[in-house]
Amino acid sequence: MNIGLDIMGGDFAPLEAVKGLHLFMNEHVSPANFVLFGDEEKVRPLLEQFNLNAPNISVVHAPQVIEMNEHPTKALKEKQQSSIAVGFYALAKGKIDAFISAGNTGAMLVGAMYSIKAIEGILRPTISTIIPKQDGTAGLLLDVGLNADCKPEHLNQFAILGSLYSKYILGIENPKVGLVNIGEEEGKGNILAQGTYPLLKENNQINFVGNIEGRDIFIDKADVMVCEGFTGNVILKMAESFYEITHQKGIRHEYLEQFNFENYGGTPVLGVSKPVIIGHGISHAKAFMNMIKLAAKMIDSNFLDKMQESFKS
């Protein structure tokens, strides 16, 4: 298992990325090899500082960094020695099995789409987010921003991808799928929702339970919640604000603590042929550690093979 890490990606990199690797190494006896992409002059001293000179950790020199405000496609073309570009080259060539970055989200998405491609049969890859449920379980919401405009066929595939992820990564045996809508009854909603409902209802690869409303997002009505990226991103940002506001006001509760994104690390791009995990730009060590955990789990579970098998037909 070879896990690639963009050591320069994120507002607090490379320090927090190295600290995250250090946390992972301290907690796990892992057979994984780690390939770090970044500026050797900045990375090597940190590896020395945290005693990370193990034989299973190597550094690939990538002197350039794609900044957060740069245009993704243009930056990838012009900065071919950037940590993201070099990392995707290694992923495409099979030198690493997964690639992680908390850097420029757009560049990560473009790299995933054009370096390793979508799995055959998948119309559009998607990104998801974990939604903490009131009962302590975790739901999955997708899409949350990659596909702002969708067709019913896209949402139907998102439901399959979300079900597979919930089963093999989150450990939910028969995940319930709900369509995010403005009413529970069949026939409610806009043209997209009305067109999607019958596809989900007839899809024998999922456990469809019907429409869910905004009030159902945080309760155990559905494990996989499907919508287009515009709605999903609004829900995601609203959920993130719960944690920020309660912490600003000094409110502490075990349920609200679950809204801390660092507990989940990052989100995988579902539908591409190799694991690509995107972290929040403000990720600290805990988030990097959890992104590494997720990458290892995706590789160990053969999740990509199961996804390819589901879309063969």
PDB file of C-alpha atoms in Angstrom:
ATOM      1  CA  MET A   1       0.000   0.000   0.000  1.00  0.00           C
ATOM      2  CA  ASN A   2       1.510   3.314  -1.128  1.00  0.00           C
ATOM      3  CA  ILE A   3      -0.240   6.469   0.072  1.00  0.00           C
ATOM      4  CA  GLY A   4       0.687   9.803  -1.479  1.00  0.00           C
ATOM      5  CA  LEU A   5       0.366  12.995   0.571  1.00  0.00           C
ATOM      6  CA  ASP A   6       0.582  16.545  -0.749  1.00  0.00           C
ATOM      7  CA  ILE A   7       2.684  17.809   2.134  1.00  0.00           C
ATOM      8  CA  MET A   8       2.379  21.441   0.945  1.00  0.00           C
ATOM      9  CA  GLY A   9      -1.436  21.502   0.638  1.00  0.00           C
ATOM     10  CA  GLY A  10      -3.443  23.589   3.103  1.00  0.00           C
ATOM     11  CA  ASP A  11      -3.156  26.846   5.002  1.00  0.00           C
ATOM     12  CA  PHE A  12      -0.995  25.293   7.726  1.00  0.00           C
ATOM     13  CA  ALA A  13       1.157  22.992   5.617  1.00  0.00           C
ATOM     14  CA  PRO A  14       3.722  21.557   5.680  1.00  0.00           C
ATOM     15  CA  LEU A  15       3.819  21.600   9.507  1.00  0.00           C
ATOM     16  CA  GLU A  16       0.293  20.305  10.157  1.00  0.00           C
ATOM     17  CA  ALA A  17       0.555  17.706   7.388  1.00  0.00           C
ATOM     18  CA  VAL A  18       3.749  16.333   8.950  1.00  0.00           C
ATOM     19  CA  LYS A  19       2.162  16.411  12.411  1.00  0.00           C
ATOM     20  CA  GLY A  20      -0.821  14.495  11.012  1.00  0.00           C
ATOM     21  CA  LEU A  21       1.474  11.820   9.607  1.00  0.00           C
ATOM     22  CA  HIS A  22       3.233  11.691  12.970  1.00  0.00           C
ATOM     23  CA  LEU A  23      -0.109  11.126  14.755  1.00  0.00           C
ATOM     24  CA  PHE A  24      -1.004   8.345  12.349  1.00  0.00           C
ATOM     25  CA  MET A  25       2.357   6.624  12.734  1.00  0.00           C
ATOM     26  CA  ASN A  26       2.081   6.789  16.525  1.00  0.00           C
ATOM     27  CA  GLU A  27      -1.407   5.237  16.537  1.00  0.00           C
ATOM     28  CA  HIS A  28      -1.013   2.593  13.852  1.00  0.00           C
ATOM     29  CA  VAL A  29       1.370  -0.210  13.070  1.00  0.00           C
ATOM     30  CA  SER A  30       0.840   0.216   9.367  1.00  0.00           C
ATOM     31  CA  PRO A  31       2.394  -1.672   6.456  1.00  0.00           C
ATOM     32  CA  ALA A  32       1.811   1.395   4.299  1.00  0.00           C
ATOM     33  CA  ASN A  33       4.508   3.324   2.494  1.00  0.00           C
ATOM     34  CA  PHE A  34       4.107   7.091   2.433  1.00  0.00           C
ATOM     35  CA  VAL A  35       5.242   9.263  -0.454  1.00  0.00           C
ATOM     36  CA  LEU A  36       5.331  12.964   0.418  1.00  0.00           C
ATOM     37  CA  PHE A  37       5.166  15.508  -2.396  1.00  0.00           C
ATOM     38  CA  GLY A  38       6.632  18.912  -1.617  1.00  0.00           C
ATOM     39  CA  ASP A  39       9.653  21.151  -1.194  1.00  0.00           C
ATOM     40  CA  GLU A  40      12.412  18.971   0.292  1.00  0.00           C
ATOM     41  CA  GLU A  41      14.147  21.926   1.939  1.00  0.00           C
ATOM     42  CA  LYS A  42      11.002  22.630   3.966  1.00  0.00           C
ATOM     43  CA  VAL A  43       9.909  19.044   4.537  1.00  0.00           C
ATOM     44  CA  ARG A  44      13.142  17.297   5.585  1.00  0.00           C
ATOM     45  CA  PRO A  45      13.747  19.402   8.740  1.00  0.00           C
ATOM     46  CA  LEU A  46      10.175  18.716   9.889  1.00  0.00           C
ATOM     47  CA  LEU A  47      10.600  14.991   9.349  1.00  0.00           C
ATOM     48  CA  GLU A  48      13.757  15.195  11.475  1.00  0.00           C
ATOM     49  CA  GLN A  49      11.919  17.197  14.137  1.00  0.00           C
ATOM     50  CA  PHE A  50       9.139  14.606  14.463  1.00  0.00           C
ATOM     51  CA  ASN A  51      11.471  11.612  14.077  1.00  0.00           C
ATOM     52  CA  LEU A  52       9.853  10.516  10.822  1.00  0.00           C
ATOM     53  CA  ASN A  53      12.921   9.114   9.109  1.00  0.00           C
ATOM     54  CA  ALA A  54      11.453   5.650   8.737  1.00  0.00           C
ATOM     55  CA  PRO A  55      12.264   3.627   5.593  1.00  0.00           C
ATOM     56  CA  ASN A  56       8.572   3.615   4.610  1.00  0.00           C
ATOM     57  CA  ILE A  57       8.507   7.430   4.260  1.00  0.00           C
ATOM     58  CA  SER A  58       9.996   9.060   1.172  1.00  0.00           C
ATOM     59  CA  VAL A  59       9.928  12.578  -0.257  1.00  0.00           C
ATOM     60  CA  VAL A  60       9.454  13.489  -3.914  1.00  0.00           C
ATOM     61  CA  HIS A  61      10.734  17.005  -4.509  1.00  0.00           C
ATOM     62  CA  ALA A  62       8.022  19.301  -5.876  1.00  0.00           C
ATOM     63  CA  PRO A  63       9.195  22.901  -5.506  1.00  0.00           C
ATOM     64  CA  GLN A  64       6.001  24.612  -6.686  1.00  0.00           C
ATOM     65  CA  VAL A  65       2.714  25.106  -4.828  1.00  0.00           C
ATOM     66  CA  ILE A  66      -0.716  25.786  -6.324  1.00  0.00           C
ATOM     67  CA  GLU A  67      -2.114  28.533  -4.133  1.00  0.00           C
ATOM     68  CA  MET A  68      -5.733  28.535  -2.983  1.00  0.00           C
ATOM     69  CA  ASN A  69      -6.694  31.533  -5.135  1.00  0.00           C
ATOM     70  CA  GLU A  70      -5.242  30.220  -8.405  1.00  0.00           C
ATOM     71  CA  HIS A  71      -7.353  29.028 -11.333  1.00  0.00           C
ATOM     72  CA  PRO A  72      -7.235  25.207 -11.126  1.00  0.00           C
ATOM     73  CA  THR A  73      -6.801  24.256 -14.792  1.00  0.00           C
ATOM     74  CA  LYS A  74      -4.386  27.073 -15.550  1.00  0.00           C
ATOM     75  CA  ALA A  75      -2.313  26.360 -12.433  1.00  0.00           C
ATOM     76  CA  LEU A  76      -2.014  22.632 -13.204  1.00  0.00           C
ATOM     77  CA  LYS A  77      -0.782  23.431 -16.720  1.00  0.00           C
ATOM     78  CA  GLU A  78       1.654  26.149 -15.669  1.00  0.00           C
ATOM     79  CA  LYS A  79       2.912  24.538 -12.438  1.00  0.00           C
ATOM     80  CA  GLN A  80       3.766  21.014 -13.518  1.00  0.00           C
ATOM     81  CA  GLN A  81       6.317  20.785 -10.693  1.00  0.00           C
ATOM     82  CA  SER A  82       3.701  21.588  -8.063  1.00  0.00           C
ATOM     83  CA  SER A  83       2.973  19.093  -5.300  1.00  0.00           C
ATOM     84  CA  ILE A  84      -0.539  18.464  -6.665  1.00  0.00           C
ATOM     85  CA  ALA A  85       0.564  17.984 -10.284  1.00  0.00           C
ATOM     86  CA  VAL A  86       3.476  15.692  -9.347  1.00  0.00           C
ATOM     87  CA  GLY A  87       1.211  13.748  -6.990  1.00  0.00           C
ATOM     88  CA  PHE A  88      -1.386  13.112  -9.679  1.00  0.00           C
ATOM     89  CA  TYR A  89       1.329  12.057 -12.121  1.00  0.00           C
ATOM     90  CA  ALA A  90       2.488   9.452  -9.588  1.00  0.00           C
ATOM     91  CA  LEU A  91      -1.097   8.290  -9.045  1.00  0.00           C
ATOM     92  CA  ALA A  92      -1.745   7.958 -12.779  1.00  0.00           C
ATOM     93  CA  LYS A  93       1.487   5.983 -13.256  1.00  0.00           C
ATOM     94  CA  GLY A  94       0.659   3.576 -10.426  1.00  0.00           C
ATOM     95  CA  LYS A  95       3.504   4.724  -8.173  1.00  0.00           C
ATOM     96  CA  ILE A  96       1.011   5.443  -5.395  1.00  0.00           C
ATOM     97  CA  ASP A  97      -2.375   3.862  -4.656  1.00  0.00           C
ATOM     98  CA  ALA A  98      -4.122   6.934  -3.206  1.00  0.00           C
ATOM     99  CA  PHE A  99      -3.518  10.685  -3.140  1.00  0.00           C
ATOM    100  CA  ILE A 100      -4.417  13.126  -0.353  1.00  0.00           C
ATOM    101  CA  SER A 101      -4.336  16.924  -0.328  1.00  0.00           C
ATOM    102  CA  ALA A 102      -5.800  19.827   1.616  1.00  0.00           C
ATOM    103  CA  GLY A 103      -4.671  22.199  -1.113  1.00  0.00           C
ATOM    104  CA  ASN A 104      -6.557  23.941  -3.917  1.00  0.00           C
ATOM    105  CA  THR A 105      -9.870  22.035  -4.141  1.00  0.00           C
ATOM    106  CA  GLY A 106     -10.463  22.953  -7.758  1.00  0.00           C
ATOM    107  CA  ALA A 107      -7.023  21.701  -8.774  1.00  0.00           C
ATOM    108  CA  MET A 108      -7.654  18.429  -6.942  1.00  0.00           C
ATOM    109  CA  LEU A 109     -10.963  17.956  -8.727  1.00  0.00           C
ATOM    110  CA  VAL A 110      -9.499  18.802 -12.139  1.00  0.00           C
ATOM    111  CA  GLY A 111      -6.554  16.499 -11.459  1.00  0.00           C
ATOM    112  CA  ALA A 112      -8.861  13.667 -10.459  1.00  0.00           C
ATOM    113  CA  MET A 113     -11.030  14.105 -13.551  1.00  0.00           C
ATOM    114  CA  TYR A 114      -8.243  14.370 -16.100  1.00  0.00           C
ATOM    115  CA  SER A 115      -5.341  12.407 -14.608  1.00  0.00           C
ATOM    116  CA  ILE A 116      -7.063   9.188 -13.605  1.00  0.00           C
ATOM    117  CA  LYS A 117     -10.519   9.561 -15.237  1.00  0.00           C
ATOM    118  CA  ALA A 118     -13.944   8.407 -14.132  1.00  0.00           C
ATOM    119  CA  ILE A 119     -14.810   4.740 -13.762  1.00  0.00           C
ATOM    120  CA  GLU A 120     -16.368   3.379 -16.938  1.00  0.00           C
ATOM    121  CA  GLY A 121     -20.131   3.823 -16.817  1.00  0.00           C
ATOM    122  CA  ILE A 122     -20.110   6.741 -14.365  1.00  0.00           C
ATOM    123  CA  LEU A 123     -21.491   9.910 -15.901  1.00  0.00           C
ATOM    124  CA  ARG A 124     -20.096  12.297 -13.284  1.00  0.00           C
ATOM    125  CA  PRO A 125     -17.942  11.758 -10.202  1.00  0.00           C
ATOM    126  CA  THR A 126     -19.272  13.320  -7.018  1.00  0.00           C
ATOM    127  CA  ILE A 127     -18.142  14.481  -3.591  1.00  0.00           C
ATOM    128  CA  SER A 128     -19.954  13.816  -0.338  1.00  0.00           C
ATOM    129  CA  THR A 129     -19.878  14.808   3.305  1.00  0.00           C
ATOM    130  CA  ILE A 130     -20.548  12.988   6.553  1.00  0.00           C
ATOM    131  CA  ILE A 131     -23.697  14.192   8.335  1.00  0.00           C
ATOM    132  CA  PRO A 132     -23.774  13.479  12.104  1.00  0.00           C
ATOM    133  CA  LYS A 133     -27.113  12.009  13.143  1.00  0.00           C
ATOM    134  CA  GLN A 134     -28.938  12.709  16.385  1.00  0.00           C
ATOM    135  CA  ASP A 135     -28.602   9.052  17.443  1.00  0.00           C
ATOM    136  CA  GLY A 136     -24.812   9.083  17.065  1.00  0.00           C
ATOM    137  CA  THR A 137     -24.669   7.386  13.673  1.00  0.00           C
ATOM    138  CA  ALA A 138     -23.287   8.970  10.497  1.00  0.00           C
ATOM    139  CA  GLY A 139     -25.216   9.757   7.332  1.00  0.00           C
ATOM    140  CA  LEU A 140     -23.828  10.669   3.924  1.00  0.00           C
ATOM    141  CA  LEU A 141     -24.937  13.655   1.834  1.00  0.00           C
ATOM    142  CA  LEU A 142     -24.048  13.944  -1.845  1.00  0.00           C
ATOM    143  CA  ASP A 143     -23.372  15.887  -3.998  1.00  0.00           C
ATOM    144  CA  VAL A 144     -22.022  18.786  -1.926  1.00  0.00           C
ATOM    145  CA  GLY A 145     -20.588  21.099  -4.542  1.00  0.00           C
ATOM    146  CA  LEU A 146     -18.912  19.337  -7.442  1.00  0.00           C
ATOM    147  CA  ASN A 147     -22.067  19.199  -9.576  1.00  0.00           C
ATOM    148  CA  ALA A 148     -24.232  22.277  -9.026  1.00  0.00           C
ATOM    149  CA  ASP A 149     -26.516  21.391 -11.952  1.00  0.00           C
ATOM    150  CA  CYS A 150     -27.581  17.782 -12.474  1.00  0.00           C
ATOM    151  CA  LYS A 151     -29.924  15.543 -14.395  1.00  0.00           C
ATOM    152  CA  PRO A 152     -31.981  12.729 -12.819  1.00  0.00           C
ATOM    153  CA  GLU A 153     -29.518  10.166 -14.202  1.00  0.00           C
ATOM    154  CA  HIS A 154     -26.695  11.796 -12.256  1.00  0.00           C
ATOM    155  CA  LEU A 155     -28.583  11.690  -8.956  1.00  0.00           C
ATOM    156  CA  ASN A 156     -29.475   8.062  -9.596  1.00  0.00           C
ATOM    157  CA  GLN A 157     -25.777   7.227  -9.878  1.00  0.00           C
ATOM    158  CA  PHE A 158     -24.948   9.337  -6.811  1.00  0.00           C
ATOM    159  CA  ALA A 159     -27.377   7.138  -4.880  1.00  0.00           C
ATOM    160  CA  ILE A 160     -25.472   4.008  -5.927  1.00  0.00           C
ATOM    161  CA  LEU A 161     -22.082   5.558  -5.136  1.00  0.00           C
ATOM    162  CA  GLY A 162     -23.306   6.784  -1.749  1.00  0.00           C
ATOM    163  CA  SER A 163     -24.771   3.379  -0.915  1.00  0.00           C
ATOM    164  CA  LEU A 164     -21.499   1.626  -1.740  1.00  0.00           C
ATOM    165  CA  TYR A 165     -19.491   4.091   0.340  1.00  0.00           C
ATOM    166  CA  SER A 166     -21.901   3.780   3.266  1.00  0.00           C
ATOM    167  CA  LYS A 167     -21.737  -0.003   3.162  1.00  0.00           C
ATOM    168  CA  TYR A 168     -18.029  -0.631   2.655  1.00  0.00           C
ATOM    169  CA  ILE A 169     -16.462   2.414   4.332  1.00  0.00           C
ATOM    170  CA  LEU A 170     -19.012   3.517   6.958  1.00  0.00           C
ATOM    171  CA  GLY A 171     -20.113  -0.039   7.761  1.00  0.00           C
ATOM    172  CA  ILE A 172     -23.877   0.382   7.188  1.00  0.00           C
ATOM    173  CA  GLU A 173     -25.109  -2.976   5.915  1.00  0.00           C
ATOM    174  CA  ASN A 174     -28.218  -1.908   3.970  1.00  0.00           C
ATOM    175  CA  PRO A 175     -28.129   1.895   3.781  1.00  0.00           C
ATOM    176  CA  LYS A 176     -31.427   3.706   3.364  1.00  0.00           C
ATOM    177  CA  VAL A 177     -31.427   6.198   0.474  1.00  0.00           C
ATOM    178  CA  GLY A 178     -33.526   9.366   0.571  1.00  0.00           C
ATOM    179  CA  LEU A 179     -34.053  12.071  -2.048  1.00  0.00           C
ATOM    180  CA  VAL A 180     -33.728  15.564  -0.560  1.00  0.00           C
ATOM    181  CA  ASN A 181     -36.951  17.362  -1.424  1.00  0.00           C
ATOM    182  CA  ILE A 182     -39.489  19.942  -0.206  1.00  0.00           C
ATOM    183  CA  GLY A 183     -42.141  17.355   0.621  1.00  0.00           C
ATOM    184  CA  GLU A 184     -42.465  13.685   1.476  1.00  0.00           C
ATOM    185  CA  GLU A 185     -45.029  12.720  -1.137  1.00  0.00           C
ATOM    186  CA  GLU A 186     -44.085  11.313  -4.522  1.00  0.00           C
ATOM    187  CA  GLY A 187     -44.462  13.992  -7.184  1.00  0.00           C
ATOM    188  CA  LYS A 188     -43.282  16.848  -4.955  1.00  0.00           C
ATOM    189  CA  GLY A 189     -40.392  19.144  -5.813  1.00  0.00           C
ATOM    190  CA  ASN A 190     -38.868  20.750  -8.869  1.00  0.00           C
ATOM    191  CA  ILE A 191     -38.370  19.132 -12.264  1.00  0.00           C
ATOM    192  CA  LEU A 192     -35.113  17.505 -11.169  1.00  0.00           C
ATOM    193  CA  ALA A 193     -36.643  15.909  -8.073  1.00  0.00           C
ATOM    194  CA  GLN A 194     -39.737  14.765  -9.965  1.00  0.00           C
ATOM    195  CA  GLY A 195     -37.575  13.166 -12.641  1.00  0.00           C
ATOM    196  CA  THR A 196     -35.226  11.526 -10.135  1.00  0.00           C
ATOM    197  CA  TYR A 197     -37.832   9.899  -7.878  1.00  0.00           C
ATOM    198  CA  PRO A 198     -38.993   7.186 -10.333  1.00  0.00           C
ATOM    199  CA  LEU A 199     -35.390   6.300 -11.211  1.00  0.00           C
ATOM    200  CA  LEU A 200     -34.517   5.778  -7.550  1.00  0.00           C
ATOM    201  CA  LYS A 201     -37.748   3.885  -6.951  1.00  0.00           C
ATOM    202  CA  GLU A 202     -36.932   1.422  -9.744  1.00  0.00           C
ATOM    203  CA  ASN A 203     -33.223   1.088  -8.901  1.00  0.00           C
ATOM    204  CA  ASN A 204     -32.697  -2.399  -7.457  1.00  0.00           C
ATOM    205  CA  GLN A 205     -29.120  -1.570  -6.403  1.00  0.00           C
ATOM    206  CA  ILE A 206     -30.284   0.724  -3.598  1.00  0.00           C
ATOM    207  CA  ASN A 207     -32.669   0.709  -0.644  1.00  0.00           C
ATOM    208  CA  PHE A 208     -34.795   3.737  -1.557  1.00  0.00           C
ATOM    209  CA  VAL A 209     -37.068   5.061   1.213  1.00  0.00           C
ATOM    210  CA  GLY A 210     -38.561   8.051  -0.634  1.00  0.00           C
ATOM    211  CA  ASN A 211     -38.291  11.799  -0.206  1.00  0.00           C
ATOM    212  CA  ILE A 212     -36.741  13.410   2.836  1.00  0.00           C
ATOM    213  CA  GLU A 213     -37.124  17.030   3.914  1.00  0.00           C
ATOM    214  CA  GLY A 214     -34.707  19.423   5.556  1.00  0.00           C
ATOM    215  CA  ARG A 215     -35.986  18.430   9.004  1.00  0.00           C
ATOM    216  CA  ASP A 216     -34.972  14.824   8.289  1.00  0.00           C
ATOM    217  CA  ILE A 217     -31.298  15.517   7.517  1.00  0.00           C
ATOM    218  CA  PHE A 218     -30.050  15.054  11.093  1.00  0.00           C
ATOM    219  CA  ILE A 219     -32.321  12.187  12.161  1.00  0.00           C
ATOM    220  CA  ASP A 220     -32.233   8.510  11.239  1.00  0.00           C
ATOM    221  CA  LYS A 221     -34.610   8.618   8.283  1.00  0.00           C
ATOM    222  CA  ALA A 222     -32.016   8.015   5.577  1.00  0.00           C
ATOM    223  CA  ASP A 223     -28.354   6.977   5.597  1.00  0.00           C
ATOM    224  CA  VAL A 224     -27.629   8.311   2.108  1.00  0.00           C
ATOM    225  CA  MET A 225     -29.162  11.665   1.180  1.00  0.00           C
ATOM    226  CA  VAL A 226     -29.078  12.584  -2.483  1.00  0.00           C
ATOM    227  CA  CYS A 227     -29.313  16.023  -4.082  1.00  0.00           C
ATOM    228  CA  GLU A 228     -27.567  18.218  -6.623  1.00  0.00           C
ATOM    229  CA  GLY A 229     -24.432  20.055  -5.540  1.00  0.00           C
ATOM    230  CA  PHE A 230     -26.059  23.469  -5.099  1.00  0.00           C
ATOM    231  CA  THR A 231     -28.467  22.269  -2.420  1.00  0.00           C
ATOM    232  CA  GLY A 232     -25.865  19.945  -0.902  1.00  0.00           C
ATOM    233  CA  ASN A 233     -23.298  22.701  -0.512  1.00  0.00           C
ATOM    234  CA  VAL A 234     -25.813  24.964   1.223  1.00  0.00           C
ATOM    235  CA  ILE A 235     -26.626  22.163   3.688  1.00  0.00           C
ATOM    236  CA  LEU A 236     -22.916  21.425   4.240  1.00  0.00           C
ATOM    237  CA  LYS A 237     -21.994  25.040   4.965  1.00  0.00           C
ATOM    238  CA  MET A 238     -24.983  25.407   7.279  1.00  0.00           C
ATOM    239  CA  ALA A 239     -23.951  22.273   9.175  1.00  0.00           C
ATOM    240  CA  GLU A 240     -20.370  23.546   9.495  1.00  0.00           C
ATOM    241  CA  SER A 241     -21.703  26.771  10.995  1.00  0.00           C
ATOM    242  CA  PHE A 242     -23.320  24.817  13.865  1.00  0.00           C
ATOM    243  CA  TYR A 243     -19.904  23.852  15.159  1.00  0.00           C
ATOM    244  CA  GLU A 244     -18.397  27.310  14.631  1.00  0.00           C
ATOM    245  CA  ILE A 245     -21.247  29.206  16.326  1.00  0.00           C
ATOM    246  CA  THR A 246     -21.525  26.887  19.319  1.00  0.00           C
ATOM    247  CA  HIS A 247     -17.773  27.057  19.923  1.00  0.00           C
ATOM    248  CA  GLN A 248     -17.792  30.846  19.672  1.00  0.00           C
ATOM    249  CA  LYS A 249     -20.524  30.914  22.311  1.00  0.00           C
ATOM    250  CA  GLY A 250     -18.739  28.402  24.546  1.00  0.00           C
ATOM    251  CA  ILE A 251     -21.445  25.747  24.118  1.00  0.00           C
ATOM    252  CA  ARG A 252     -20.152  22.202  24.443  1.00  0.00           C
ATOM    253  CA  HIS A 253     -22.193  19.097  23.693  1.00  0.00           C
ATOM    254  CA  GLU A 254     -21.095  15.688  22.459  1.00  0.00           C
ATOM    255  CA  TYR A 255     -23.504  15.847  19.514  1.00  0.00           C
ATOM    256  CA  LEU A 256     -22.342  19.270  18.381  1.00  0.00           C
ATOM    257  CA  GLU A 257     -18.718  18.109  18.618  1.00  0.00           C
ATOM    258  CA  GLN A 258     -19.486  15.670  15.812  1.00  0.00           C
ATOM    259  CA  PHE A 259     -19.780  18.626  13.424  1.00  0.00           C
ATOM    260  CA  ASN A 260     -16.036  19.254  13.661  1.00  0.00           C
ATOM    261  CA  PHE A 261     -14.844  18.388  10.130  1.00  0.00           C
ATOM    262  CA  GLU A 262     -11.459  17.295  11.473  1.00  0.00           C
ATOM    263  CA  ASN A 263     -13.117  14.176  12.909  1.00  0.00           C
ATOM    264  CA  TYR A 264     -13.654  12.955   9.333  1.00  0.00           C
ATOM    265  CA  GLY A 265     -10.567  14.420   7.702  1.00  0.00           C
ATOM    266  CA  GLY A 266     -11.591  14.896   4.100  1.00  0.00           C
ATOM    267  CA  THR A 267     -13.947  13.763   1.393  1.00  0.00           C
ATOM    268  CA  PRO A 268     -13.161  11.239  -1.350  1.00  0.00           C
ATOM    269  CA  VAL A 269     -13.977  11.918  -4.986  1.00  0.00           C
ATOM    270  CA  LEU A 270     -16.440   9.095  -5.642  1.00  0.00           C
ATOM    271  CA  GLY A 271     -16.522   7.704  -9.157  1.00  0.00           C
ATOM    272  CA  VAL A 272     -12.887   8.042 -10.196  1.00  0.00           C
ATOM    273  CA  SER A 273     -10.692   4.991 -10.659  1.00  0.00           C
ATOM    274  CA  LYS A 274      -8.334   5.547  -7.710  1.00  0.00           C
ATOM    275  CA  PRO A 275      -8.755   7.015  -4.207  1.00  0.00           C
ATOM    276  CA  VAL A 276      -8.445  10.806  -4.211  1.00  0.00           C
ATOM    277  CA  ILE A 277      -9.167  12.519  -0.883  1.00  0.00           C
ATOM    278  CA  ILE A 278      -9.663  16.258  -0.565  1.00  0.00           C
ATOM    279  CA  GLY A 279      -9.220  18.003   2.770  1.00  0.00           C
ATOM    280  CA  HIS A 280     -10.383  21.377   4.059  1.00  0.00           C
ATOM    281  CA  GLY A 281      -7.891  24.185   3.499  1.00  0.00           C
ATOM    282  CA  ILE A 282      -7.751  24.895   7.232  1.00  0.00           C
ATOM    283  CA  SER A 283      -6.932  21.284   8.143  1.00  0.00           C
ATOM    284  CA  HIS A 284      -4.777  20.651  11.169  1.00  0.00           C
ATOM    285  CA  ALA A 285      -2.952  17.495  12.249  1.00  0.00           C
ATOM    286  CA  LYS A 286      -6.074  15.573  13.322  1.00  0.00           C
ATOM    287  CA  ALA A 287      -7.694  16.098   9.920  1.00  0.00           C
ATOM    288  CA  PHE A 288      -4.567  14.926   8.074  1.00  0.00           C
ATOM    289  CA  MET A 289      -4.397  11.835  10.279  1.00  0.00           C
ATOM    290  CA  ASN A 290      -8.021  11.003   9.502  1.00  0.00           C
ATOM    291  CA  MET A 291      -7.491  11.540   5.773  1.00  0.00           C
ATOM    292  CA  ILE A 292      -4.671   8.983   5.905  1.00  0.00           C
ATOM    293  CA  LYS A 293      -6.956   6.588   7.799  1.00  0.00           C
ATOM    294  CA  LEU A 294      -9.625   6.985   5.126  1.00  0.00           C
ATOM    295  CA  ALA A 295      -7.174   6.389   2.289  1.00  0.00           C
ATOM    296  CA  ALA A 296      -5.915   3.210   3.972  1.00  0.00           C
ATOM    297  CA  LYS A 297      -9.470   1.975   4.517  1.00  0.00           C
ATOM    298  CA  MET A 298     -10.447   2.615   0.902  1.00  0.00           C
ATOM    299  CA  ILE A 299      -7.439   0.614  -0.278  1.00  0.00           C
ATOM    300  CA  ASP A 300      -7.833  -2.212   2.256  1.00  0.00           C
ATOM    301  CA  SER A 301     -11.541  -2.681   1.551  1.00  0.00           C
ATOM    302  CA  ASN A 302     -11.061  -2.927  -2.232  1.00  0.00           C
ATOM    303  CA  PHE A 303     -13.724  -0.249  -2.431  1.00  0.00           C
ATOM    304  CA  LEU A 304     -12.729   0.800  -5.944  1.00  0.00           C
ATOM    305  CA  ASP A 305     -13.149  -2.758  -7.252  1.00  0.00           C
ATOM    306  CA  LYS A 306     -16.636  -2.938  -5.744  1.00  0.00           C
ATOM    307  CA  MET A 307     -17.530   0.398  -7.331  1.00  0.00           C
ATOM    308  CA  GLN A 308     -16.290  -0.718 -10.753  1.00  0.00           C
ATOM    309  CA  GLU A 309     -18.240  -3.965 -10.470  1.00  0.00           C
ATOM    310  CA  SER A 310     -21.467  -2.075  -9.740  1.00  0.00           C
ATOM    311  CA  PHE A 311     -21.171   0.014 -12.890  1.00  0.00           C
ATOM    312  CA  LYS A 312     -20.095  -2.719 -15.309  1.00  0.00           C
ATOM    313  CA  SER A 313     -23.622  -3.099 -16.630  1.00  0.00           C
TER     314      SER A 313
END
